[in-house]
Protein backbone atom coordinates (compact mmCIF):
# COMPACT_ATOMS: atom_id res chain seq x y z
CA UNK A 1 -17.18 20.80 -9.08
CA UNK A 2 -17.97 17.02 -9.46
CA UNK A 3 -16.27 14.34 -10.96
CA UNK A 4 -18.81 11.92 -13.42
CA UNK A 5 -17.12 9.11 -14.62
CA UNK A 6 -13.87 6.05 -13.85
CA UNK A 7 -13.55 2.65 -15.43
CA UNK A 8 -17.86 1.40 -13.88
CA UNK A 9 -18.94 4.22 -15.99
CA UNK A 10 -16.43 3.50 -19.19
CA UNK A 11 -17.34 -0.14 -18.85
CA UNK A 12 -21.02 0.75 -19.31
CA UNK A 13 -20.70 3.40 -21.83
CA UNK A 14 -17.93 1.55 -24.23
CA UNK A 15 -19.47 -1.67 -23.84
CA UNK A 16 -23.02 -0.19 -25.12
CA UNK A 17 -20.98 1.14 -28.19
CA UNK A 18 -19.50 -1.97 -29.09
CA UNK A 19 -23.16 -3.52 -29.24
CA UNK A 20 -23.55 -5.17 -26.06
CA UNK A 21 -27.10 -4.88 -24.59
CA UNK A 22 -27.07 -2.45 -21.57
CA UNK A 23 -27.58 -4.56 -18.98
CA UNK A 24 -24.99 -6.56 -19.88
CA UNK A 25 -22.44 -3.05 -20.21
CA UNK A 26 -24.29 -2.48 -16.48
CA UNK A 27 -23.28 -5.62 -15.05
CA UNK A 28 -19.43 -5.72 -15.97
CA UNK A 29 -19.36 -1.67 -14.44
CA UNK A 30 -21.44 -2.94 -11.62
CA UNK A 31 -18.69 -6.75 -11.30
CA UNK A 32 -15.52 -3.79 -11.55
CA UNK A 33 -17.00 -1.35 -8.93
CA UNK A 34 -17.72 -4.62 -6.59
CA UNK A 35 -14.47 -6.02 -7.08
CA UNK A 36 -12.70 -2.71 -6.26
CA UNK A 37 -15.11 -2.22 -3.27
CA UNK A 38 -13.81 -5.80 -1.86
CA UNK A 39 -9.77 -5.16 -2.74
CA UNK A 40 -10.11 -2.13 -0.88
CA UNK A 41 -11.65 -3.52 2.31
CA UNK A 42 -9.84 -6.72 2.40
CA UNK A 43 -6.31 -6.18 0.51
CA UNK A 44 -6.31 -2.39 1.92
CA UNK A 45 -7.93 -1.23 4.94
CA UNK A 46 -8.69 -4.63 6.66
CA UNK A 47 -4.63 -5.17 6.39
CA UNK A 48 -3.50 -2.00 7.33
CA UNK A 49 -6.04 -1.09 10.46
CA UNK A 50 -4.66 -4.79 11.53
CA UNK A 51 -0.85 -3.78 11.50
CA UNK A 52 -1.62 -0.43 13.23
CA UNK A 53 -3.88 -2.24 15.85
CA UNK A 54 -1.00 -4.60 16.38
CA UNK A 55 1.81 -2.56 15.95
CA UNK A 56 -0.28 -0.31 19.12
CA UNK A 57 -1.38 -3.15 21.05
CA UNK A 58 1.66 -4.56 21.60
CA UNK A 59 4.03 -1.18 21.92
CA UNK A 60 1.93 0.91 23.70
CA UNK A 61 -0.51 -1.16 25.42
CA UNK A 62 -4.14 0.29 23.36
CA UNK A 63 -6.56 -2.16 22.51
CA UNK A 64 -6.71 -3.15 18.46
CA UNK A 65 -10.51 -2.54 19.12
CA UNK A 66 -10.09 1.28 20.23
CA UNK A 67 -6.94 1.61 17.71
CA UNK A 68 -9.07 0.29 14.61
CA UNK A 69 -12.37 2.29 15.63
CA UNK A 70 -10.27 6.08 16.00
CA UNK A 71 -8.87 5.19 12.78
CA UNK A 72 -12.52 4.38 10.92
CA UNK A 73 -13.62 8.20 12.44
CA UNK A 74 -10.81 9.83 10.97
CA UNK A 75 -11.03 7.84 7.51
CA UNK A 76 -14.19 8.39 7.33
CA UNK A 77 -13.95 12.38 8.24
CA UNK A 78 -11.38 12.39 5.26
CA UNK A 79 -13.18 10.41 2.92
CA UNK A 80 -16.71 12.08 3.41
CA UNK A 81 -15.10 15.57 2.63
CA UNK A 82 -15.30 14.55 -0.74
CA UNK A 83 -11.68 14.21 -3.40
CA UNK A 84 -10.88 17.85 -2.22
CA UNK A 85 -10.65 17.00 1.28
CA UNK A 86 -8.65 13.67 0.10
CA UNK A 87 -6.73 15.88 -2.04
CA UNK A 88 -6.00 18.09 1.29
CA UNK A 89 -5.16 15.67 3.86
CA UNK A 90 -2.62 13.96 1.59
CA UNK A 91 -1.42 17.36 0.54
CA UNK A 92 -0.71 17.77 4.31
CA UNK A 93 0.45 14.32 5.37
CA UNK A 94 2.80 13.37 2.56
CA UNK A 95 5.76 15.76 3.22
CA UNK A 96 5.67 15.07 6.85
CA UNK A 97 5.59 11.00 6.07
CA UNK A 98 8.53 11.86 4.18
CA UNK A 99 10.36 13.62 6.56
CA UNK A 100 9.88 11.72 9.07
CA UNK A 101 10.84 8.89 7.10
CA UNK A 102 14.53 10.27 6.19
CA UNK A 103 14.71 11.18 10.09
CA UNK A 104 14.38 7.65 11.26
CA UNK A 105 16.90 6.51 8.68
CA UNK A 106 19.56 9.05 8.96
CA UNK A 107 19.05 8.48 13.00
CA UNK A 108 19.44 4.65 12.13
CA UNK A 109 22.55 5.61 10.12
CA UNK A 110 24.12 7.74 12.88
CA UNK A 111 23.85 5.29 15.84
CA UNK A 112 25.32 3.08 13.74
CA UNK A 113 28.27 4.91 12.30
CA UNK A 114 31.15 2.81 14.05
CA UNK A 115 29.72 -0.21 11.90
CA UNK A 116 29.03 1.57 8.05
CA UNK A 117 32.66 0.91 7.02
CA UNK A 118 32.04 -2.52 7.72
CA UNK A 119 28.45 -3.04 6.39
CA UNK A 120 29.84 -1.49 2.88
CA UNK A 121 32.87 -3.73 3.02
CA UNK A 122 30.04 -6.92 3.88
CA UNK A 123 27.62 -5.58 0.65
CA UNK A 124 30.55 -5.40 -1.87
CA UNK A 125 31.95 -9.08 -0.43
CA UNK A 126 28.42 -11.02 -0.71
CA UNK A 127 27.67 -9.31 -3.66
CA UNK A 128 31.24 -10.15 -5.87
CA UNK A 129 33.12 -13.17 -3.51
CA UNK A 130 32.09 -16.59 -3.79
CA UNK A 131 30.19 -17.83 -1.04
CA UNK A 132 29.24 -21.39 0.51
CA UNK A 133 25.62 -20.87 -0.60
CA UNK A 134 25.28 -22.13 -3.38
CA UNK A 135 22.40 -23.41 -5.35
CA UNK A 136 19.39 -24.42 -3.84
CA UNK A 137 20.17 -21.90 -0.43
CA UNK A 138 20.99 -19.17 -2.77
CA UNK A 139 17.67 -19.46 -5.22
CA UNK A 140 15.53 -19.77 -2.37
CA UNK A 141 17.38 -16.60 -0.50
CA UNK A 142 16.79 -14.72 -3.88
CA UNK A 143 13.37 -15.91 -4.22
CA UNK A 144 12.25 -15.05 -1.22
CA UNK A 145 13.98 -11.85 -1.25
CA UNK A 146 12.33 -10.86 -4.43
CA UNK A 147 8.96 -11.94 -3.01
CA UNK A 148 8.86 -9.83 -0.31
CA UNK A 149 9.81 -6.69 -2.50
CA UNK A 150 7.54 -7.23 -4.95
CA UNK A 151 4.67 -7.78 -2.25
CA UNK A 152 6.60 -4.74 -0.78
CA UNK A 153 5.77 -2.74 -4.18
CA UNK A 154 2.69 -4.02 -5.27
CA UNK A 155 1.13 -3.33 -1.97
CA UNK A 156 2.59 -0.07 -1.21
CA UNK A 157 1.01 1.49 -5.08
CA UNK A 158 -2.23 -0.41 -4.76
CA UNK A 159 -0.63 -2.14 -7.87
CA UNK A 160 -3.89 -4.56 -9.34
CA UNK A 161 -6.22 -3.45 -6.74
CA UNK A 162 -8.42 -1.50 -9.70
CA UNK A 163 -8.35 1.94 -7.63
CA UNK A 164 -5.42 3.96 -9.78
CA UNK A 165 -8.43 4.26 -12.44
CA UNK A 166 -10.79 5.78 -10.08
CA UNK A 167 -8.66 8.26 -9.41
């Protein structure tokens, strides 16, 4: 019913086998767990209870203070259940962030149906006519474009943050 092991206990282990002295093996577990610890604070949590305090703050009028401490109760009721309880919770909470997520852009799609034809039409013409921007506008639109997905997609799959090993 446990789970012994991730990358600060394969460290440790493999290193030993390859003839490094343990406390060396030790320390680069002990640097990984540390470093994973400090990407998941500040690149995870830290960013997110932020957006969520602001997003709150500003729509609904609740202080980032109360938003960010009812969020750290119910993170930390998931997380203290143990992987199970993780397990559970996103079990539960996936299919519903999913449909609610199709909602809001088939309602976004709908209230907008007058102007699809056109928006098609606009897509097809950037993406095949010649335009007036043209070199330096044009790599710097694409550059920036790509930057944002890529933050977009690294940030969204915890992509470098050392957790998908844990796991």
């Amino acid at each position: 019913g446990t789970v012994d092991g991730g990358p600060m206990h394969y460290l440790e282990i493999g290193l030993q086998q390859r003839g490094l002295p343990f406390l060396v093996a030790k320390l680069f577990g002990l640097v990984f767990a540390l470093f994973c610890i400090g990407g998941s604070f500040g690149g995870g949590n830290m960013f997110q209870a932020w957006s969520v305090g602001d997003v709150t703050l500003k729509n609904f009028g609740v202080p980032s203070l109360f938003t960010g401490f009812v969020l750290a109760i119910i993170c930390a009721l998931v997380i203290i259940g143990g992987i199970k309880r993780i397990g559970h919770v996103a079990g539960t909470l996936v299919p519903f962030m999913c449909g609610i997520y199709l909602v809001a852009g088939l309602s976004v799609i709908i209230i907008n149906i007058d102007i699809v034809p056109d928006m098609i039409a606009l897509i097809f013409r950037s993406a095949f006519a010649p335009t007036e921007a043209e070199g330096a506008f044009l790599g710097a639109a694409a550059g920036t474009a790509f930057m944002w997905g890529m933050k977009r997609a690294l940030f969204s799959n915890e992509a470098g943050q050392g957790s998908a090993p844990i796991a």
